[in-house]
Amino acid sequence: MAPANTLPAWSELQAHRDDVAKSFVLKEAFSSDADRFSRFSRTFKAAGSADILFDFSKNFLTNETLDLLVKLAEQAGVERKRDALFRGDKINFTENRAVFHPALRNVGGWDMKVDGVDVMSGPNGVNSVLDHMKDFSEKVRSGEWTGFTGKKLTNIVNVGIGGSDLGPVMVTEALKYYGAPDMTLHFVSNIDGTHMAEALKASDPETTLFLVASKTFTTAETTTNANTAKSWFLEKTGGKGDVAKHFVALSTNEAEVTKFGIDSANMFGFESWVGGRYSVWSAIGLSVALYVGYDNFYKFLSGAHAMDKHFRETPLKENIPVLGGLLSVWYSNFFQAQTHLVAPFDQYLHRFAAYLQQLSMESNGKGITSDGSTAKYTTGAILFGEPCTNAQHSFFQLVHQGTKLIPADFILAAKSHNPIHDNLHQKMLASNYFAQAEALMVGKTDEQLRAEGTPEDLIPHKRFLGNRPTTSILVGDVIGPAELGALIVYYEHLTFVEGAIWDINSFDQWGVELGKVLAKKILKELDEPGNGEGHDVSTGGLIGAFKQFAKI
Ligand SMILES: O=P(O)(O)OC[C@H]1O[C@@](O)(CO)[C@@H](O)[C@@H]1O
């Protein structure tokens, strides 16, 4: 595939950008085009999910921009690459793997094969694992599956990191409203002993179920944390605790699971074509099914599948994830935006940006194109975010009056799960959602400031230049399992579109390896005599100081 900047549409967009950048003013675009909102909005509709309105109209978009961006997608082969993903081709070409997470939520009965083998059926197929998850989660929730002393397991400790943590955390938080009232969840990911210590402090071994979540089952943090948990459990139960009743594994690696001491009957498997950051739909999502119940987990999968269907079948210009991805490229490569802000106006989504950070930056934080050459253009943006309205009292100063262009996505559910105080809170939340996007667009002029009596010397400081783009996502009801599934998959496929245009491999993650290897080497040094010899003087000096301070 030709590098993106060699495609004809890229040069046309460059020329177009110069025009847009010189003269395009968002608020003027609205005053001159009464249809702008309808022209640049798209509504996602699917059975079993509320409508989701995606308002792209407050972006630097003209009809010509949209046409040229769609042309870029065509020339970059976005549709061809998308079809390859859904066909099970080995598009993760550095690991020679398919990228088949849509199969995990294939509730629509699509024919999905890898190497000619149906991945849905068979003893280790997707549907068999889902049946196992259903059976197990229902037994735990009903008390049929108990601990070694016969007590119901109501304290769940998920031990995993990265995609084996961020998805389960984000989804169980987002769907807390549906969570079992008698169930407590702990997510232990960090190797920092504090993480496990705090969880164990709050746990009773008789009522605790440990989920050891690790695709590879070789991740140092997770295997160490899991072994610590197992030692704690056996010690606390005087060796009487039955590991088989209190530990299950979520992994692709049966050999390592068995070596750890978990029976394969208590393993929920998945395949290597599931990327960690794309795995919450798999066995990794067991904590979700345990917490909100399998029926809600299935709805979550269904909403995700509906967005897959939209992405797979919708023409580019109407294709919502495609439009989101094209806007990312437009701002990154033609306006030099370095970041992407995702601010949900929803407290249940308080870990949504953290989840998207791995999805986006572990996928597209790459600088090498498919032919092995160095990309001649910028690729993955720095995704960040916090829920609003908190973010407004944290970093929105920079978003409004800083020197950086920060494309922002705002998300709101039209209805709250908690319409307290006669729904006053939801109305205030919504008013901020609308106001922030409007303020970023219209700004505040010197004339307006003067009319308010602002002293001349303060005017420059109180001026809002405005003309800052946002995408507003409005869910037509509460955000339930199906709507959450669809929202996540919107960002999964937006990320896919970015990578397809940049011609990078969005599905490997070699960048996480070097640090792991060096840490393993230094770990040994901490137990050996010496003060960091063999390192640069900074690393060596730090190791020496650490040993001194820690009296190692
Ligand atoms: O699930 P596991 O195999 O323990 O990997 C955990 C995480 O580690 C990585 O950094 C890969 O090493 C992420 O891609 C992954 O989600």
Coordinates of C-alpha atoms and ligand atoms in Angstrom, one line a residue:
M1 CA 0.0 0.0 0.0
A2 CA 1.3 3.4 -0.9
P3 CA 2.2 5.7 2.0
A4 CA -0.7 8.1 2.8
N5 CA 1.2 11.2 1.8
T6 CA 1.7 9.9 -1.7
L7 CA -2.0 9.5 -2.4
P8 CA -3.5 12.1 -4.7
A9 CA -6.2 13.0 -2.2
W10 CA -3.5 13.8 0.3
S11 CA -2.1 16.6 -1.8
E12 CA -5.6 17.8 -2.6
L13 CA -6.4 17.9 1.1
Q14 CA -3.2 19.9 1.7
A15 CA -4.2 22.5 -0.8
H16 CA -7.8 22.5 0.6
R17 CA -6.5 22.8 4.1
D18 CA -4.6 26.0 3.3
D19 CA -7.9 27.5 2.1
V20 CA -9.8 26.2 5.1
A21 CA -7.2 27.3 7.6
K22 CA -7.1 30.8 6.1
S23 CA -10.8 31.5 6.0
F24 CA -13.0 28.9 7.7
V25 CA -14.7 30.1 10.8
L26 CA -17.1 27.6 12.4
K27 CA -19.6 30.1 13.7
E28 CA -19.8 31.8 10.3
A29 CA -20.2 28.4 8.6
F30 CA -23.4 27.9 10.7
S31 CA -24.7 31.4 10.0
S32 CA -24.4 30.8 6.3
D33 CA -25.8 27.3 6.2
A34 CA -29.0 26.6 8.1
D35 CA -28.6 22.9 7.2
R36 CA -25.1 22.5 8.6
F37 CA -26.2 20.5 11.7
S38 CA -28.3 18.0 9.7
R39 CA -25.7 17.8 6.9
F40 CA -22.9 16.8 9.1
S41 CA -24.7 14.7 11.7
R42 CA -25.3 11.0 11.6
T43 CA -27.5 8.8 13.7
F44 CA -26.6 5.3 14.7
K45 CA -29.7 3.2 14.9
A46 CA -29.9 -0.5 15.9
A47 CA -32.5 -2.8 17.4
G48 CA -32.0 -3.2 21.1
S49 CA -30.0 0.1 21.5
A50 CA -31.0 3.7 21.9
D51 CA -30.3 5.9 18.9
I52 CA -26.9 7.6 19.1
L53 CA -26.5 11.0 17.5
F54 CA -23.0 11.9 16.3
D55 CA -22.9 15.6 15.6
F56 CA -19.8 16.3 13.5
S57 CA -20.9 19.7 12.4
K58 CA -18.8 21.7 14.8
N59 CA -15.7 20.4 13.0
F60 CA -13.5 22.1 10.4
L61 CA -15.7 20.5 7.6
T62 CA -17.0 21.8 4.4
N63 CA -18.7 19.7 1.7
E64 CA -15.4 19.7 -0.2
T65 CA -13.5 18.7 2.9
L66 CA -15.8 15.7 3.4
D67 CA -15.5 14.7 -0.2
L68 CA -11.8 14.9 -0.2
L69 CA -11.5 12.9 3.1
V70 CA -13.7 10.2 1.7
K71 CA -11.6 10.2 -1.4
L72 CA -8.5 9.7 0.8
A73 CA -10.2 6.8 2.6
E74 CA -11.0 5.2 -0.8
Q75 CA -7.5 5.7 -2.1
A76 CA -6.0 4.3 1.2
G77 CA -8.1 1.2 0.7
V78 CA -10.0 1.6 4.0
E79 CA -12.9 -0.5 2.7
R80 CA -10.7 -3.2 1.3
K81 CA -8.7 -3.4 4.6
R82 CA -12.0 -3.4 6.6
D83 CA -13.3 -6.3 4.6
A84 CA -10.0 -8.1 5.2
L85 CA -10.4 -7.7 8.9
F86 CA -13.9 -9.2 8.9
R87 CA -12.7 -11.9 6.6
G88 CA -10.2 -13.1 9.1
D89 CA -7.1 -12.2 7.0
K90 CA -3.8 -12.0 8.8
I91 CA -3.8 -8.2 8.8
N92 CA -1.6 -8.2 11.9
F93 CA 1.3 -8.9 9.6
T94 CA 4.2 -8.7 12.0
E95 CA 2.7 -11.5 14.2
N96 CA 1.0 -13.2 11.3
R97 CA -2.4 -13.1 13.0
A98 CA -5.9 -12.4 12.1
V99 CA -7.6 -9.5 14.0
F100 CA -10.9 -11.0 14.8
H101 CA -12.4 -9.4 17.9
P102 CA -15.7 -8.9 16.0
A103 CA -16.1 -12.7 16.1
L104 CA -16.3 -12.4 19.9
R105 CA -19.5 -10.4 19.7
N106 CA -20.9 -12.1 16.5
V107 CA -24.5 -12.4 17.8
G108 CA -25.7 -12.0 14.2
G109 CA -24.6 -15.5 13.1
W110 CA -22.0 -14.2 10.6
D111 CA -19.9 -16.9 9.0
M112 CA -16.5 -16.2 10.6
K113 CA -13.5 -18.3 9.9
V114 CA -9.7 -18.1 10.4
D115 CA -7.6 -20.4 8.2
G116 CA -10.8 -21.9 6.9
V117 CA -11.9 -23.0 10.4
D118 CA -15.2 -21.7 11.9
V119 CA -14.2 -19.8 15.1
M120 CA -17.8 -19.7 16.4
S121 CA -18.5 -23.4 17.0
G122 CA -16.6 -26.3 18.4
P123 CA -15.5 -27.1 21.9
N124 CA -13.2 -24.1 22.1
G125 CA -15.2 -21.9 19.9
V126 CA -16.6 -18.5 20.8
N127 CA -20.0 -19.7 21.5
S128 CA -18.8 -22.5 23.7
V129 CA -16.8 -20.0 25.8
L130 CA -19.8 -17.8 26.0
D131 CA -21.9 -20.7 27.2
H132 CA -19.2 -21.5 29.8
M133 CA -19.2 -17.8 30.9
K134 CA -23.0 -17.8 31.2
D135 CA -23.1 -21.1 33.1
F136 CA -20.3 -20.0 35.5
S137 CA -21.5 -16.5 36.1
E138 CA -25.1 -17.6 36.8
K139 CA -23.9 -20.3 39.3
V140 CA -21.7 -17.8 41.2
R141 CA -24.5 -15.1 41.2
S142 CA -27.1 -17.7 42.4
G143 CA -24.8 -19.2 45.1
E144 CA -24.8 -22.6 43.4
W145 CA -21.0 -22.2 43.0
T146 CA -19.7 -21.6 46.5
G147 CA -16.3 -21.3 48.2
F148 CA -14.6 -24.1 50.1
T149 CA -16.7 -23.3 53.2
G150 CA -19.9 -23.3 51.3
K151 CA -20.3 -19.5 51.3
K152 CA -21.5 -17.5 48.2
L153 CA -18.6 -15.8 46.4
T154 CA -19.4 -12.1 46.5
N155 CA -15.9 -10.6 46.4
I156 CA -14.4 -10.7 42.9
V157 CA -10.7 -9.9 42.5
N158 CA -9.6 -9.6 38.8
V159 CA -5.9 -9.8 38.5
G160 CA -4.7 -8.5 35.1
I161 CA -3.1 -5.5 33.5
G162 CA -3.5 -3.5 30.2
G163 CA -6.3 -5.0 28.1
S164 CA -6.9 -7.6 30.8
D165 CA -7.7 -4.8 33.2
L166 CA -8.7 -1.6 31.5
G167 CA -11.7 -3.0 29.7
P168 CA -13.2 -4.9 32.7
V169 CA -12.6 -1.9 34.9
M170 CA -14.2 0.6 32.5
V171 CA -17.2 -1.6 31.6
T172 CA -18.0 -2.6 35.2
E173 CA -17.8 1.0 36.2
A174 CA -19.9 2.2 33.2
L175 CA -22.5 -0.5 34.0
K176 CA -22.4 -0.1 37.8
Y177 CA -26.1 0.7 37.8
Y178 CA -26.7 -3.0 36.6
G179 CA -24.2 -4.5 39.1
A180 CA -25.2 -7.1 41.7
P181 CA -25.8 -5.3 44.9
D182 CA -24.1 -8.0 47.0
M183 CA -21.0 -8.1 44.9
T184 CA -17.8 -6.2 45.4
L185 CA -15.2 -5.9 42.7
H186 CA -11.4 -5.3 43.0
F187 CA -9.1 -4.9 40.0
V188 CA -5.5 -5.5 40.8
S189 CA -3.1 -4.6 37.9
N190 CA 0.0 -2.8 39.2
I191 CA 3.0 -4.7 40.4
D192 CA 3.2 -2.1 43.2
G193 CA 2.5 -4.2 46.2
T194 CA 0.0 -1.6 47.4
H195 CA -2.5 -2.7 44.7
M196 CA -2.7 -6.3 45.8
A197 CA -2.3 -5.4 49.5
E198 CA -5.2 -3.1 49.5
A199 CA -7.4 -5.6 47.7
L200 CA -6.5 -8.4 50.0
K201 CA -7.0 -6.2 53.1
A202 CA -10.6 -5.9 52.0
S203 CA -11.1 -9.6 51.1
D204 CA -12.3 -12.6 53.0
P205 CA -10.8 -15.8 51.5
E206 CA -14.0 -17.7 52.1
T207 CA -16.1 -15.4 49.8
T208 CA -13.4 -14.3 47.3
L209 CA -13.2 -15.4 43.7
F210 CA -9.9 -14.6 41.9
L211 CA -10.0 -14.1 38.1
V212 CA -6.5 -14.4 36.8
A213 CA -6.8 -12.5 33.5
S214 CA -3.9 -12.7 31.1
K215 CA -4.0 -13.5 27.4
T216 CA -0.4 -14.8 27.5
F217 CA -0.3 -15.8 31.2
T218 CA 3.3 -14.7 31.1
T219 CA 2.9 -11.0 32.0
A220 CA 5.2 -10.4 35.0
E221 CA 2.9 -8.2 36.9
T222 CA 0.0 -10.5 36.6
T223 CA 1.7 -13.8 37.3
T224 CA 3.4 -12.3 40.3
N225 CA 0.2 -10.8 41.6
A226 CA -1.6 -14.0 41.0
N227 CA 1.0 -16.0 42.9
T228 CA 0.9 -13.5 45.8
A229 CA -2.9 -13.9 45.9
K230 CA -2.7 -17.7 45.9
S231 CA -0.1 -17.7 48.7
W232 CA -2.3 -15.3 50.7
F233 CA -5.3 -17.6 50.1
L234 CA -3.6 -20.8 51.2
E235 CA -2.0 -19.1 54.2
K236 CA -5.2 -17.5 55.3
T237 CA -7.1 -20.8 55.0
G238 CA -4.4 -22.8 56.7
G239 CA -3.9 -24.7 53.5
K240 CA -7.5 -25.9 53.6
G241 CA -8.6 -23.4 50.9
D242 CA -9.6 -25.1 47.6
V243 CA -7.9 -23.2 44.7
A244 CA -10.2 -24.9 42.3
K245 CA -13.2 -23.2 43.9
H246 CA -11.6 -19.7 44.2
F247 CA -9.4 -19.3 41.2
V248 CA -10.3 -19.2 37.5
A249 CA -8.1 -18.3 34.6
L250 CA -9.0 -16.1 31.5
S251 CA -6.3 -16.9 29.0
T252 CA -5.1 -18.3 25.7
N253 CA -2.3 -20.3 27.4
E254 CA -3.6 -23.5 28.9
A255 CA -0.1 -24.8 29.6
E256 CA 0.8 -21.8 31.8
V257 CA -2.6 -21.8 33.4
T258 CA -2.1 -25.5 34.4
K259 CA 1.4 -24.8 35.6
F260 CA 0.0 -22.0 37.9
G261 CA -2.3 -24.6 39.4
I262 CA -5.7 -23.8 37.9
D263 CA -7.6 -26.7 36.5
S264 CA -8.3 -26.3 32.7
A265 CA -11.9 -26.9 33.6
N266 CA -11.7 -23.5 35.4
M267 CA -10.2 -21.8 32.4
F268 CA -12.1 -19.5 30.0
G269 CA -10.1 -19.5 26.8
F270 CA -9.7 -17.3 23.8
E271 CA -7.5 -17.2 20.7
S272 CA -4.4 -15.4 19.7
W273 CA -6.3 -13.4 17.2
V274 CA -7.8 -11.4 20.1
G275 CA -5.6 -8.4 20.8
G276 CA -5.4 -7.4 24.5
R277 CA -6.9 -4.0 23.9
Y278 CA -9.7 -5.6 22.0
S279 CA -10.4 -8.4 24.5
V280 CA -13.2 -7.2 26.8
W281 CA -15.7 -9.0 24.6
S282 CA -13.9 -12.3 25.3
A283 CA -13.4 -14.4 28.4
I284 CA -11.5 -11.4 29.8
G285 CA -15.0 -9.9 30.2
L286 CA -16.0 -12.5 32.8
S287 CA -15.9 -10.0 35.6
V288 CA -18.5 -8.0 33.6
A289 CA -20.8 -11.1 33.2
L290 CA -20.4 -11.9 36.9
Y291 CA -21.2 -8.3 38.0
V292 CA -24.0 -7.3 35.7
G293 CA -25.3 -10.7 34.7
Y294 CA -24.9 -12.7 31.5
D295 CA -28.0 -11.2 29.9
N296 CA -26.6 -7.7 30.2
F297 CA -23.2 -8.9 29.0
Y298 CA -25.0 -10.3 25.9
K299 CA -26.7 -7.0 25.3
F300 CA -23.2 -5.4 25.5
L301 CA -22.0 -7.8 22.8
S302 CA -25.2 -7.1 20.8
G303 CA -24.6 -3.3 20.8
A304 CA -21.1 -3.9 19.7
H305 CA -22.1 -6.2 16.9
A306 CA -24.6 -3.6 15.7
M307 CA -21.8 -1.0 15.3
D308 CA -19.7 -3.7 13.6
K309 CA -22.6 -4.2 11.2
H310 CA -22.9 -0.4 10.6
F311 CA -19.1 -0.1 10.0
R312 CA -19.1 -3.2 7.7
E313 CA -22.1 -2.2 5.5
T314 CA -22.4 1.6 5.4
P315 CA -21.0 3.7 2.6
L316 CA -18.0 5.7 3.6
K317 CA -19.7 9.1 3.6
E318 CA -22.4 7.8 6.0
N319 CA -20.1 5.6 8.0
I320 CA -19.8 7.0 11.5
P321 CA -16.5 5.4 12.6
V322 CA -15.1 6.3 9.2
L323 CA -16.0 9.9 9.7
G324 CA -14.5 9.9 13.2
G325 CA -11.3 8.4 11.9
L326 CA -11.1 10.8 8.9
L327 CA -11.5 13.7 11.3
S328 CA -8.6 12.4 13.4
V329 CA -6.4 12.3 10.3
W330 CA -7.6 15.7 9.1
Y331 CA -6.5 17.3 12.4
S332 CA -3.4 15.3 13.0
N333 CA -1.9 15.5 9.5
F334 CA -3.2 18.8 8.2
F335 CA -3.6 20.9 11.3
Q336 CA -0.8 19.3 13.3
A337 CA -3.0 18.6 16.3
Q338 CA -1.1 16.3 18.6
T339 CA -3.9 15.2 21.0
H340 CA -7.4 14.0 21.1
L341 CA -9.7 14.8 24.0
V342 CA -12.5 12.5 25.0
A343 CA -14.7 14.0 27.7
P344 CA -17.8 12.0 28.7
F345 CA -20.4 14.0 30.5
D346 CA -21.1 10.9 32.5
Q347 CA -19.6 9.9 35.9
Y348 CA -20.1 6.2 35.1
L349 CA -17.8 6.6 32.2
H350 CA -15.0 8.0 34.4
R351 CA -12.5 5.3 33.1
F352 CA -13.6 5.6 29.5
A353 CA -10.7 7.8 28.4
A354 CA -8.2 5.6 30.3
Y355 CA -9.5 2.6 28.3
L356 CA -9.4 4.5 25.0
Q357 CA -5.8 5.5 25.8
Q358 CA -4.6 1.9 25.4
L359 CA -7.0 1.2 22.5
S360 CA -5.8 4.3 20.5
M361 CA -2.2 4.7 21.5
E362 CA -1.2 1.1 21.7
S363 CA -2.8 0.6 18.3
N364 CA -1.5 3.7 16.5
G365 CA 1.6 4.7 18.4
K366 CA 3.6 3.4 15.5
G367 CA 6.1 5.1 13.1
I368 CA 6.7 2.4 10.6
T369 CA 4.5 1.7 7.5
S370 CA 3.5 -1.7 6.2
D371 CA 6.5 -1.8 3.9
G372 CA 8.9 -1.3 6.8
S373 CA 9.8 2.3 5.9
T374 CA 9.6 5.2 8.3
A375 CA 6.3 7.1 8.1
K376 CA 6.8 10.5 6.5
Y377 CA 3.8 11.9 8.5
T378 CA 2.6 12.0 12.0
T379 CA 0.5 9.0 13.2
G380 CA -1.2 8.2 16.5
A381 CA -2.4 11.2 18.6
I382 CA -2.2 11.5 22.4
L383 CA -5.6 10.6 23.6
F384 CA -6.6 11.9 27.0
G385 CA -9.7 12.8 29.0
E386 CA -11.7 13.0 32.2
P387 CA -15.4 13.1 32.8
C388 CA -17.1 16.4 32.7
T389 CA -18.1 18.5 34.4
N390 CA -14.9 17.8 36.4
A391 CA -12.6 18.3 33.5
Q392 CA -13.9 21.9 33.1
H393 CA -12.4 22.6 36.5
S394 CA -9.2 21.0 35.7
F395 CA -7.7 21.4 32.2
F396 CA -10.3 23.2 30.2
Q397 CA -8.5 26.5 30.7
L398 CA -5.9 25.2 28.2
V399 CA -8.6 23.8 25.9
H400 CA -10.3 27.2 25.7
Q401 CA -7.4 29.7 25.8
G402 CA -4.3 27.6 25.2
T403 CA -2.1 27.6 22.1
K404 CA -2.9 24.1 21.0
L405 CA -5.6 22.8 18.7
I406 CA -7.3 20.0 20.7
P407 CA -10.1 18.1 18.8
A408 CA -12.6 17.1 21.5
D409 CA -15.4 14.5 21.7
F410 CA -18.1 15.2 24.2
I411 CA -20.5 12.3 25.1
L412 CA -23.8 12.6 26.9
A413 CA -26.7 10.3 27.7
A414 CA -30.1 12.1 27.2
K415 CA -31.3 10.3 30.3
S416 CA -29.6 9.7 33.6
H417 CA -29.7 6.4 35.6
N418 CA -30.0 8.6 38.6
P419 CA -32.5 11.5 37.9
I420 CA -32.2 12.8 41.4
H421 CA -33.5 16.1 42.7
D422 CA -36.2 16.1 40.1
N423 CA -33.6 15.5 37.3
L424 CA -32.0 18.9 38.1
H425 CA -28.5 17.3 38.0
Q426 CA -29.0 15.8 34.5
K427 CA -30.3 19.1 33.2
M428 CA -27.2 20.9 34.6
L429 CA -24.9 18.2 33.2
A430 CA -26.6 18.6 29.8
S431 CA -26.4 22.4 29.9
N432 CA -22.7 22.1 30.4
Y433 CA -22.4 19.6 27.6
F434 CA -24.0 22.0 25.2
A435 CA -22.3 25.1 26.5
Q436 CA -18.8 23.7 26.3
A437 CA -19.0 22.8 22.7
E438 CA -20.7 26.2 21.9
A439 CA -18.2 28.2 23.9
L440 CA -15.3 26.4 22.1
M441 CA -16.8 27.3 18.8
V442 CA -18.1 30.9 19.3
G443 CA -15.5 32.2 21.8
K444 CA -15.8 35.7 23.1
T445 CA -14.8 38.8 21.2
D446 CA -13.1 42.0 22.4
E447 CA -16.3 43.8 21.5
Q448 CA -18.4 41.5 23.7
L449 CA -15.9 42.0 26.5
R450 CA -16.0 45.8 26.2
A451 CA -19.8 45.7 26.1
E452 CA -19.6 44.0 29.5
G453 CA -17.3 46.8 30.8
T454 CA -14.1 44.7 30.8
P455 CA -11.1 47.0 31.5
E456 CA -9.0 47.4 28.4
D457 CA -5.9 45.8 30.1
L458 CA -7.9 42.7 30.9
I459 CA -9.4 42.2 27.4
P460 CA -6.5 40.2 25.9
H461 CA -6.6 37.9 29.0
K462 CA -10.3 37.4 28.9
R463 CA -10.6 37.0 25.1
F464 CA -11.8 33.5 23.8
L465 CA -10.6 33.0 20.2
G466 CA -13.1 30.2 19.8
N467 CA -13.1 28.3 16.5
R468 CA -12.1 25.1 18.3
P469 CA -13.6 21.9 16.9
T470 CA -15.7 19.4 18.8
T471 CA -17.7 16.3 18.0
S472 CA -20.8 15.9 20.1
I473 CA -22.1 12.3 20.8
L474 CA -25.6 12.2 22.2
V475 CA -27.1 8.8 23.3
G476 CA -30.9 8.8 23.0
D477 CA -31.5 7.2 26.4
V478 CA -29.4 6.0 29.4
I479 CA -26.1 4.4 28.5
G480 CA -26.9 0.8 29.0
P481 CA -25.0 -2.3 28.0
A482 CA -25.9 -2.1 24.3
E483 CA -25.2 1.6 24.0
L484 CA -21.8 1.1 25.7
G485 CA -20.9 -1.7 23.4
A486 CA -21.7 0.5 20.4
L487 CA -19.8 3.4 21.7
I488 CA -16.6 1.3 22.4
V489 CA -16.8 -0.2 18.9
Y490 CA -17.2 3.3 17.4
Y491 CA -13.8 4.1 18.8
E492 CA -12.3 0.7 17.9
H493 CA -13.2 1.2 14.2
L494 CA -12.3 4.9 14.3
T495 CA -8.8 3.7 15.4
F496 CA -8.9 1.1 12.6
V497 CA -9.6 3.8 10.0
E498 CA -6.7 6.0 11.3
G499 CA -4.3 3.1 11.0
A500 CA -5.6 2.0 7.6
I501 CA -5.0 5.5 6.2
W502 CA -1.6 5.8 7.9
D503 CA -0.7 2.3 6.5
I504 CA 0.6 1.1 9.9
N505 CA 0.0 -2.1 11.8
S506 CA -2.5 -1.1 14.5
F507 CA -2.5 -4.6 16.0
D508 CA 0.9 -5.4 17.3
Q509 CA 2.7 -3.8 20.2
W510 CA 6.4 -4.3 20.0
G511 CA 6.9 -1.0 21.8
V512 CA 6.0 -2.5 25.2
E513 CA 8.8 -5.1 25.1
L514 CA 12.1 -3.3 25.6
G515 CA 11.1 -1.9 29.0
K516 CA 10.0 -5.3 30.2
V517 CA 13.4 -6.9 29.2
L518 CA 15.4 -4.1 30.9
A519 CA 13.3 -4.3 34.1
K520 CA 13.9 -8.1 34.3
K521 CA 17.6 -7.5 34.0
I522 CA 17.7 -4.7 36.7
L523 CA 15.5 -6.8 39.0
K524 CA 18.3 -9.3 39.3
E525 CA 20.8 -6.5 40.0
L526 CA 18.7 -5.3 42.9
D527 CA 19.4 -8.6 44.6
E528 CA 23.1 -8.7 43.8
P529 CA 26.0 -6.6 45.1
G530 CA 26.8 -3.5 43.1
N531 CA 25.5 0.0 42.6
G532 CA 24.2 0.1 39.1
E533 CA 27.5 -0.7 37.3
G534 CA 27.1 -1.4 33.6
H535 CA 24.4 1.3 33.2
D536 CA 24.7 5.0 32.2
V537 CA 25.6 7.1 35.2
S538 CA 22.1 8.3 35.7
T539 CA 20.5 4.8 35.7
G540 CA 23.4 3.5 37.7
G541 CA 23.3 6.4 40.1
L542 CA 19.6 6.0 40.7
I543 CA 20.0 2.2 41.3
G544 CA 22.8 3.0 43.8
A545 CA 20.8 5.6 45.5
F546 CA 17.7 3.3 45.7
K547 CA 19.8 0.6 47.3
Q548 CA 21.1 3.1 49.7
F549 CA 17.7 4.5 50.6
A550 CA 16.0 1.2 50.7
K551 CA 18.9 -0.4 52.6
I552 CA 19.0 -3.2 50.0
Ligands
LIG1 O1 -3.2 -10.1 28.9 P1 -1.7 -10.2 29.0 O2 -1.1 -11.2 28.1 O3 -1.3 -10.4 30.4 O4 -1.2 -8.8 28.5 C1 -1.5 -7.6 29.2 C2 -1.1 -6.4 28.5 O5 0.3 -6.3 28.2 C3 0.5 -5.7 27.0 O6 1.3 -4.5 27.3 C4 1.2 -6.6 26.0 O7 2.4 -7.1 26.7 C5 -0.9 -5.3 26.4 O8 -0.9 -5.3 25.1 C6 -1.8 -6.3 27.1 O9 -3.1 -5.9 27.1

